[in-house]
CSV table of C-alpha atoms in Angstrom, one decimal:
chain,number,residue,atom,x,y,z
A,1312,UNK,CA,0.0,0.0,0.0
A,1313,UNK,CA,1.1,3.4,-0.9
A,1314,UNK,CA,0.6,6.4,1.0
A,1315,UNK,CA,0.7,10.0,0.3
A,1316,UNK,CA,0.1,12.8,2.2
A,1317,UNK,CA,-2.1,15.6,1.0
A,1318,UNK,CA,-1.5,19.2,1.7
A,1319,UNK,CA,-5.1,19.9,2.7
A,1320,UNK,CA,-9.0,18.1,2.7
A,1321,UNK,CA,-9.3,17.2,-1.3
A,1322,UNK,CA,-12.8,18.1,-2.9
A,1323,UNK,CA,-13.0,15.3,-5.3
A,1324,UNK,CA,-10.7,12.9,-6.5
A,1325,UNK,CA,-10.5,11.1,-9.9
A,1326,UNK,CA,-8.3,8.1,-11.3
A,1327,UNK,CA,-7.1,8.4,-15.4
A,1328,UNK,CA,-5.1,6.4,-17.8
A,1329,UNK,CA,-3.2,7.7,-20.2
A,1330,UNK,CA,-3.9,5.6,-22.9
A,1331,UNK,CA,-6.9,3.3,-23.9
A,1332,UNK,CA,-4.8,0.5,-24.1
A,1333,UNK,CA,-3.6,1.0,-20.6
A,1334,UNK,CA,-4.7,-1.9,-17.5
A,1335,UNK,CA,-4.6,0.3,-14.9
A,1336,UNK,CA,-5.6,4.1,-14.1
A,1337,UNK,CA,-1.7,6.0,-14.2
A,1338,UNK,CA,-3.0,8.9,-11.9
A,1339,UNK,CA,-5.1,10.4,-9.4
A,1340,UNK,CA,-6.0,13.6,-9.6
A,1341,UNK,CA,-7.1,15.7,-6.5
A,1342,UNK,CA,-8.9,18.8,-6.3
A,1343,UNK,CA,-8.8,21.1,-3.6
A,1344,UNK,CA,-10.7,24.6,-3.4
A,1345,UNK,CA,-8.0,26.5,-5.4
A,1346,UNK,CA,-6.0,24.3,-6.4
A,1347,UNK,CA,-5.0,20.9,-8.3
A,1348,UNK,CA,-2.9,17.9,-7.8
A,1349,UNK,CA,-2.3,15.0,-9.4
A,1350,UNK,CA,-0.3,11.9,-8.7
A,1351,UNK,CA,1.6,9.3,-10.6
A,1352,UNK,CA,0.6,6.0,-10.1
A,1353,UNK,CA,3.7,3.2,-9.9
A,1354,UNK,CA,5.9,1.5,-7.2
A,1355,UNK,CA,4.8,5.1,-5.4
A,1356,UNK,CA,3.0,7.4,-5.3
A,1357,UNK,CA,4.3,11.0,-6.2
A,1358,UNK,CA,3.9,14.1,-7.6
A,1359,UNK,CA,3.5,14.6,-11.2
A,1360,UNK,CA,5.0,17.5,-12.5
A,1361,UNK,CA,4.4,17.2,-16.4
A,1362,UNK,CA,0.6,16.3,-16.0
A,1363,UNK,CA,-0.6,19.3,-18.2
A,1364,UNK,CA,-3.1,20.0,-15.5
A,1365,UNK,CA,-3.8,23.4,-14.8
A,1366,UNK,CA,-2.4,23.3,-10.8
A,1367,UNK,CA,-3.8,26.7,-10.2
A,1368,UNK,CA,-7.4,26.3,-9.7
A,1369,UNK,CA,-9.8,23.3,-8.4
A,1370,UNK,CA,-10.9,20.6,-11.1
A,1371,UNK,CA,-14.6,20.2,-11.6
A,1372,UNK,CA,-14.0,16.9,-13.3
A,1373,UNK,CA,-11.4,15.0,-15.8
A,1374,UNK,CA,-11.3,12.1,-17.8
A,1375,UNK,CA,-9.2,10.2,-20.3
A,1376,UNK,CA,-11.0,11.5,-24.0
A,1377,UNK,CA,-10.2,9.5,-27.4
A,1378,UNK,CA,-7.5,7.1,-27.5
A,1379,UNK,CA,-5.0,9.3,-25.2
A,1380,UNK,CA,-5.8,12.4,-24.4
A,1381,UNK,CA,-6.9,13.7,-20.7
A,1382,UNK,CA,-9.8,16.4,-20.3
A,1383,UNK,CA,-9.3,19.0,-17.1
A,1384,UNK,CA,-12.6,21.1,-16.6
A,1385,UNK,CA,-12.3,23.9,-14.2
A,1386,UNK,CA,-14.6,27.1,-13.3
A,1387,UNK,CA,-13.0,28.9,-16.0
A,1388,UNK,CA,-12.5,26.3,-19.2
A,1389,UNK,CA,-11.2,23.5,-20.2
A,1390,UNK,CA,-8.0,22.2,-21.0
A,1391,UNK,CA,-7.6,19.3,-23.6
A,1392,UNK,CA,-4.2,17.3,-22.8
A,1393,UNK,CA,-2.7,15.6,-25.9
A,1394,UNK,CA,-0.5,12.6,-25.4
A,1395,UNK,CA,2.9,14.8,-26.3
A,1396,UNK,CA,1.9,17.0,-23.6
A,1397,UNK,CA,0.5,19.9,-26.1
A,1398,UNK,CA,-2.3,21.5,-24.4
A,1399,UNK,CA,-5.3,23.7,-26.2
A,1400,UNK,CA,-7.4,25.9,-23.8
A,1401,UNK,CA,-11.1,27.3,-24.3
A,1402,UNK,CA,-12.5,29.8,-21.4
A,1403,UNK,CA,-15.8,29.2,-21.1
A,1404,UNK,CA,-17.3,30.0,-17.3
A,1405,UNK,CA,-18.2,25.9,-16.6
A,1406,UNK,CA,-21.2,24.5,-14.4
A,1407,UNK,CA,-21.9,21.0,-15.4
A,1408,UNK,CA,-19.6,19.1,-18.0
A,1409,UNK,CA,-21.2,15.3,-19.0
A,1410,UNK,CA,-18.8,13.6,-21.3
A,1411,UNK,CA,-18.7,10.7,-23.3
A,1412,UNK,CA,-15.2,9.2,-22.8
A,1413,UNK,CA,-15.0,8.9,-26.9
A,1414,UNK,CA,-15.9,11.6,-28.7
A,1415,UNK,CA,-18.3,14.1,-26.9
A,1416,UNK,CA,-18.8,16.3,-24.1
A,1417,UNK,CA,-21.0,19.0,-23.5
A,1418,UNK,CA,-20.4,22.2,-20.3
A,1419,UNK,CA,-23.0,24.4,-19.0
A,1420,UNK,CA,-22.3,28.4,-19.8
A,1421,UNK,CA,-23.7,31.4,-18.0
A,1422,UNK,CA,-27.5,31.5,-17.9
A,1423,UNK,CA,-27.9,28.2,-19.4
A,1424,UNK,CA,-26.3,28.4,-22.2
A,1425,UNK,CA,-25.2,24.7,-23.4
A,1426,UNK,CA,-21.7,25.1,-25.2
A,1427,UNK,CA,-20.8,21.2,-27.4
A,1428,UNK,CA,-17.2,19.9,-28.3
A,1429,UNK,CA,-15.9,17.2,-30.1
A,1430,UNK,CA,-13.3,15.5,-30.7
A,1431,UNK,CA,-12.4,14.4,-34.5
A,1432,UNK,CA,-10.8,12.0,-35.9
A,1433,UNK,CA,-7.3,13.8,-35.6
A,1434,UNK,CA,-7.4,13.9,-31.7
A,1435,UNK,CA,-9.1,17.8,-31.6
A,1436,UNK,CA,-11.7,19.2,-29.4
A,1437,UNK,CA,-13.6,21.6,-31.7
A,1438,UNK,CA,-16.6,23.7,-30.4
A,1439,UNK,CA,-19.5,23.7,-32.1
A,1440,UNK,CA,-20.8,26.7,-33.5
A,1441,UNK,CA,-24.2,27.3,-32.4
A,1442,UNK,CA,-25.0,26.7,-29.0
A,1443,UNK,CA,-28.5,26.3,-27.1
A,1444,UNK,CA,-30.2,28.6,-24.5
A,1445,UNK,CA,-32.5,27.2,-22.5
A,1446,UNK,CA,-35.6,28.6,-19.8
A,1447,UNK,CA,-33.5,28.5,-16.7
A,1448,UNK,CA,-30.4,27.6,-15.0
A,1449,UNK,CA,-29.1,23.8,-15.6
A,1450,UNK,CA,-29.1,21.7,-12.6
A,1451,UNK,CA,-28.0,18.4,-13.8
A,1452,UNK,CA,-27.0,16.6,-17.3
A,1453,UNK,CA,-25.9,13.4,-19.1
A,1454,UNK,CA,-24.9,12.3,-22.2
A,1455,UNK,CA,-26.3,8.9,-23.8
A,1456,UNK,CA,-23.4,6.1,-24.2
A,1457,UNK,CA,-21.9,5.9,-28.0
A,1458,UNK,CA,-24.1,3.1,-29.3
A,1459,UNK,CA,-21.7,-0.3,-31.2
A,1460,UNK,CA,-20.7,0.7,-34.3
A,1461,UNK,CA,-21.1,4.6,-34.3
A,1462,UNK,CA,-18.9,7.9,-33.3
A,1463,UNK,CA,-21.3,9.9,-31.3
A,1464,UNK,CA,-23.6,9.8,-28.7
A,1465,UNK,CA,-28.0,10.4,-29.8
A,1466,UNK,CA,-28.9,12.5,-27.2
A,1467,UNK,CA,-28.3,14.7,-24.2
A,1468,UNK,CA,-30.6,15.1,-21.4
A,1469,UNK,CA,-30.4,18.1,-19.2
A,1470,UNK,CA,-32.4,19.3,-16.2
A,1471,UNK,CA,-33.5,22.6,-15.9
A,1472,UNK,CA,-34.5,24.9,-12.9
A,1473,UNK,CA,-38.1,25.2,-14.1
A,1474,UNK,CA,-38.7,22.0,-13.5
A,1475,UNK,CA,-38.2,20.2,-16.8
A,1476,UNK,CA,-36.1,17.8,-18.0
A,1477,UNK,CA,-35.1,18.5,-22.0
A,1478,UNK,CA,-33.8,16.3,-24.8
A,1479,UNK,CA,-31.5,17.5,-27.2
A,1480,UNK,CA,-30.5,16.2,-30.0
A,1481,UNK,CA,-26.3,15.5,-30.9
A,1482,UNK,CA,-27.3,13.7,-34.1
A,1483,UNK,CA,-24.9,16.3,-36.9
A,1484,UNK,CA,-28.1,17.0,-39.0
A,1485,UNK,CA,-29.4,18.9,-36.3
A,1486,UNK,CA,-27.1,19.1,-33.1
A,1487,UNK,CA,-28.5,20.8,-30.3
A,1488,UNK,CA,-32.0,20.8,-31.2
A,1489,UNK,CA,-34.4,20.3,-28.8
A,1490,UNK,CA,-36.0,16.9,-29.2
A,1491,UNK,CA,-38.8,16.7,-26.2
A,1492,UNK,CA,-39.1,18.2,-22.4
A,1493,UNK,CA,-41.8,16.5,-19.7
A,1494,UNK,CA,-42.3,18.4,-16.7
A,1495,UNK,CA,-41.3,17.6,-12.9
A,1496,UNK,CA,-43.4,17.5,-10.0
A,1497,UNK,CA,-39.9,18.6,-8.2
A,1498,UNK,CA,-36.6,20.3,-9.3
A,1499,UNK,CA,-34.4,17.6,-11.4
A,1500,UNK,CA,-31.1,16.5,-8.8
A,1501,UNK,CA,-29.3,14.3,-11.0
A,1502,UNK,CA,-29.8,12.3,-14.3
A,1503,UNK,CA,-28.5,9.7,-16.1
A,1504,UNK,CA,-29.2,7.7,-19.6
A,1505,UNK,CA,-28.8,3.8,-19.6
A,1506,UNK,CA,-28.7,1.4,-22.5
A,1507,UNK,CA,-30.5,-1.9,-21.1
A,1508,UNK,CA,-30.2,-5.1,-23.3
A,1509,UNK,CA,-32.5,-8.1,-23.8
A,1510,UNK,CA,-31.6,-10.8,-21.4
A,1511,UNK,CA,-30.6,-12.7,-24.3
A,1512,UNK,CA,-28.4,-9.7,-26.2
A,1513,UNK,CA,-30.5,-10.6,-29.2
A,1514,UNK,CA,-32.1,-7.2,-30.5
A,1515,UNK,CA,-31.9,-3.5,-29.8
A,1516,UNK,CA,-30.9,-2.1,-26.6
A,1517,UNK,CA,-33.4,0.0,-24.8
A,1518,UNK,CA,-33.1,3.8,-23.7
A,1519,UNK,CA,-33.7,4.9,-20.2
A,1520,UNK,CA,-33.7,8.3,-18.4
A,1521,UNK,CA,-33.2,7.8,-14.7
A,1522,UNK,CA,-34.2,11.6,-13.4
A,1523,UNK,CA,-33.5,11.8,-9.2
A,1524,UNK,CA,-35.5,14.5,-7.9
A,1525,UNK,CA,-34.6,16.8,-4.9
A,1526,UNK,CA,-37.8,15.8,-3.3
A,1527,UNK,CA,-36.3,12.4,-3.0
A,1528,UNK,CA,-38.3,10.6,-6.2
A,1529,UNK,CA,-36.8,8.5,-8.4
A,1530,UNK,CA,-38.5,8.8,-11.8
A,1531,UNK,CA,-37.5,6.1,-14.9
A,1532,UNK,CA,-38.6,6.8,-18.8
A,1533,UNK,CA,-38.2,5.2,-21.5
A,1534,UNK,CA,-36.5,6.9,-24.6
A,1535,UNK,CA,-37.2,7.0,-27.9
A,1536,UNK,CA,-34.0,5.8,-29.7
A,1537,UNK,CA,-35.3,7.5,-33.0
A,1538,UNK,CA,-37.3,10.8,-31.8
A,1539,UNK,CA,-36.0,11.3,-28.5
A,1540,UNK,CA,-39.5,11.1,-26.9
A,1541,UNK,CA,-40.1,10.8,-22.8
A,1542,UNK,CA,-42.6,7.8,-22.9
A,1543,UNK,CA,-43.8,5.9,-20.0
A,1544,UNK,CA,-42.7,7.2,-16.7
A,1545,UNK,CA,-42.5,5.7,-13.4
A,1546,UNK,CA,-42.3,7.0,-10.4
A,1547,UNK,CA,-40.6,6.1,-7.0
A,1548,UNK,CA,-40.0,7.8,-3.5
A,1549,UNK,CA,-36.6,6.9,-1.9
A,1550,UNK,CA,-36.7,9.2,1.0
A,1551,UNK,CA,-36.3,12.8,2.1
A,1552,UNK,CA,-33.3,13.7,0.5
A,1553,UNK,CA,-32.5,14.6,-2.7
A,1554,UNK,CA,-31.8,11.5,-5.4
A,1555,UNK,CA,-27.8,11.3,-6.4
A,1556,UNK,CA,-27.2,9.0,-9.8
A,1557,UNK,CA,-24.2,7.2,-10.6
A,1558,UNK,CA,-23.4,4.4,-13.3
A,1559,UNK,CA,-21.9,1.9,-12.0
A,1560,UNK,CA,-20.5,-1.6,-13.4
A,1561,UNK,CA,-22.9,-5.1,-12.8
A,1562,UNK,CA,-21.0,-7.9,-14.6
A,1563,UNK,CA,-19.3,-5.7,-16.7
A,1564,UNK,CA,-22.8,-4.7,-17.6
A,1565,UNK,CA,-23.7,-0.5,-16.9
A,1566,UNK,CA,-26.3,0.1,-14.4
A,1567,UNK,CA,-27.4,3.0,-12.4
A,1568,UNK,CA,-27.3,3.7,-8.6
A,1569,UNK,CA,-28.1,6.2,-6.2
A,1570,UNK,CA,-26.9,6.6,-2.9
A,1571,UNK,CA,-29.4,4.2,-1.1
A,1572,UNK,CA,-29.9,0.9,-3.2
A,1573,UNK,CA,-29.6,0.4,-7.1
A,1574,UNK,CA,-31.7,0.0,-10.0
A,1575,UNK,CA,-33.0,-3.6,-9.6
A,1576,UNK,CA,-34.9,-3.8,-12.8
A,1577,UNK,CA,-31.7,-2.4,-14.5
A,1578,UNK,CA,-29.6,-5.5,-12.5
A,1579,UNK,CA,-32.1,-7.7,-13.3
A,1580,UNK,CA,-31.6,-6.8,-16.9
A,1581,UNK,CA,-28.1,-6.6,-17.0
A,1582,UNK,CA,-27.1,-10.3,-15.3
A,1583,UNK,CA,-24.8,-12.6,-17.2
């Protein structure tokens, strides 16, 4: 076991690779309230002092992007880390940043203003042009996973403080437009989209919007995979607090948690 000491109480804390082809995570990366480390990851545990990090200010979140690049958000923009250590910078005040470990991510500007990048096929992060405004703060969004066989992810759901939860489309025929909203008996807390397989993996995987509400509800739709449309949702109460999502791994399957118990139907679904 390996132990570092930290110069103060971290704020979140992250593991990355460096490459796609890497076994194991090669750092950690800790965020304080001002400030950035990260670790290397080997016989010990230590600084790293070529990361490409920005050390200066806290990390909102990071991940590996493309084959071997690293993604730093931060309050003020985002840094895209390329493998030889060249760095490009967008400022951009950040709130929320999903990202699909491939080839998408989307951040949150001022006044709900939805900003899109993506990576090509060289290794850059481009912004797209146009962006989307939308009725009201964003709480909480997340990005569909990149279905087999294609680049990009369908759709991106985002929760807004009027009580909706939107879908937007990331198809390239018409990225960012909106695709359908339902209302919400409470302010959205967290979401996440969740392809579910047959139990037999014969036929096309299902859609599904988990939406955690801040009244403590769980709510679960089914998606459209070809309109985007909200379509029979079900309703849950999990206590008083408000409803934090995760996905997490079931048999190497995806499935999605909250703080108090999983998704059984999703388990269920997603057993060997």
């Amino acid at each position: 076991m390996a132990v570092s000491e930290l110069p103060g109480n971290p704020n979140a804390v992250w593991t990355v690779r460096r490459s796609v082809d890497d076994k194991y995570d090669a750092n950690i990366v800790v965020s304080f309230v001002n400030a950035t480390l990260v670790l290397s990851i080997g016989e010990t545990v230590e600084e790293a002092t070529d990361s490409g990090f920005l050390a200066t200010a806290p990390t909102l979140g990071c991940a590996m992007i493309g084959d071997d690049s690293l993604l730093q958000v931060y309050p003020d923009g985002i840094r895209h880390i390329r493998a030889d250590r060249r760095v490009n910078e967008w400022k951009v005040t950040i709130y929320f940043w999903p990202l699909s470990k491939r080839l998408s991510k989307s951040v949150e500007g001022p006044g709900g203003e939805i900003v899109y990048f993506e990576l090509d096929v060289t290794g850059q992060l481009n912004e797209f042009t146009e962006r989307r405004a939308l009725p009201g703060e964003v709480l909480c969004m997340s990005l569909s996973e990149i279905p087999e066989g294609e680049l990009r992810s369908r759709f991106l759901a985002v929760g807004v403080s009027d009580g909706t939860v939107r879908m937007i489309s990331l198809d390239p025929s018409d990225t960012l437009a909106p695709l359908s909203f339902q209302a919400l008996p409470s302010a959205p807390e967290s979401l996440l989209l969740l392809e579910v397989r047959p139990d037999d993996n014969k036929g096309p995987a299902s859609i599904h919007l988990s939406i955690g509400l801040q009244n403590g509800c769980l709510l679960r739709t089914t998606v459209d995979g070809v309109t985007g449309d909200m379509l029979d949702t079900r309703t849950r109460y999990l206590g008083t607090r408000p409803v934090k999502l995760f996905r997490v791994k079931i048999h190497n399957k995806d499935a999605c948690e909250n703080r108090r118990e999983l998704d059984v139907s999703v388990v269920a679904q997603n057993r060997d």
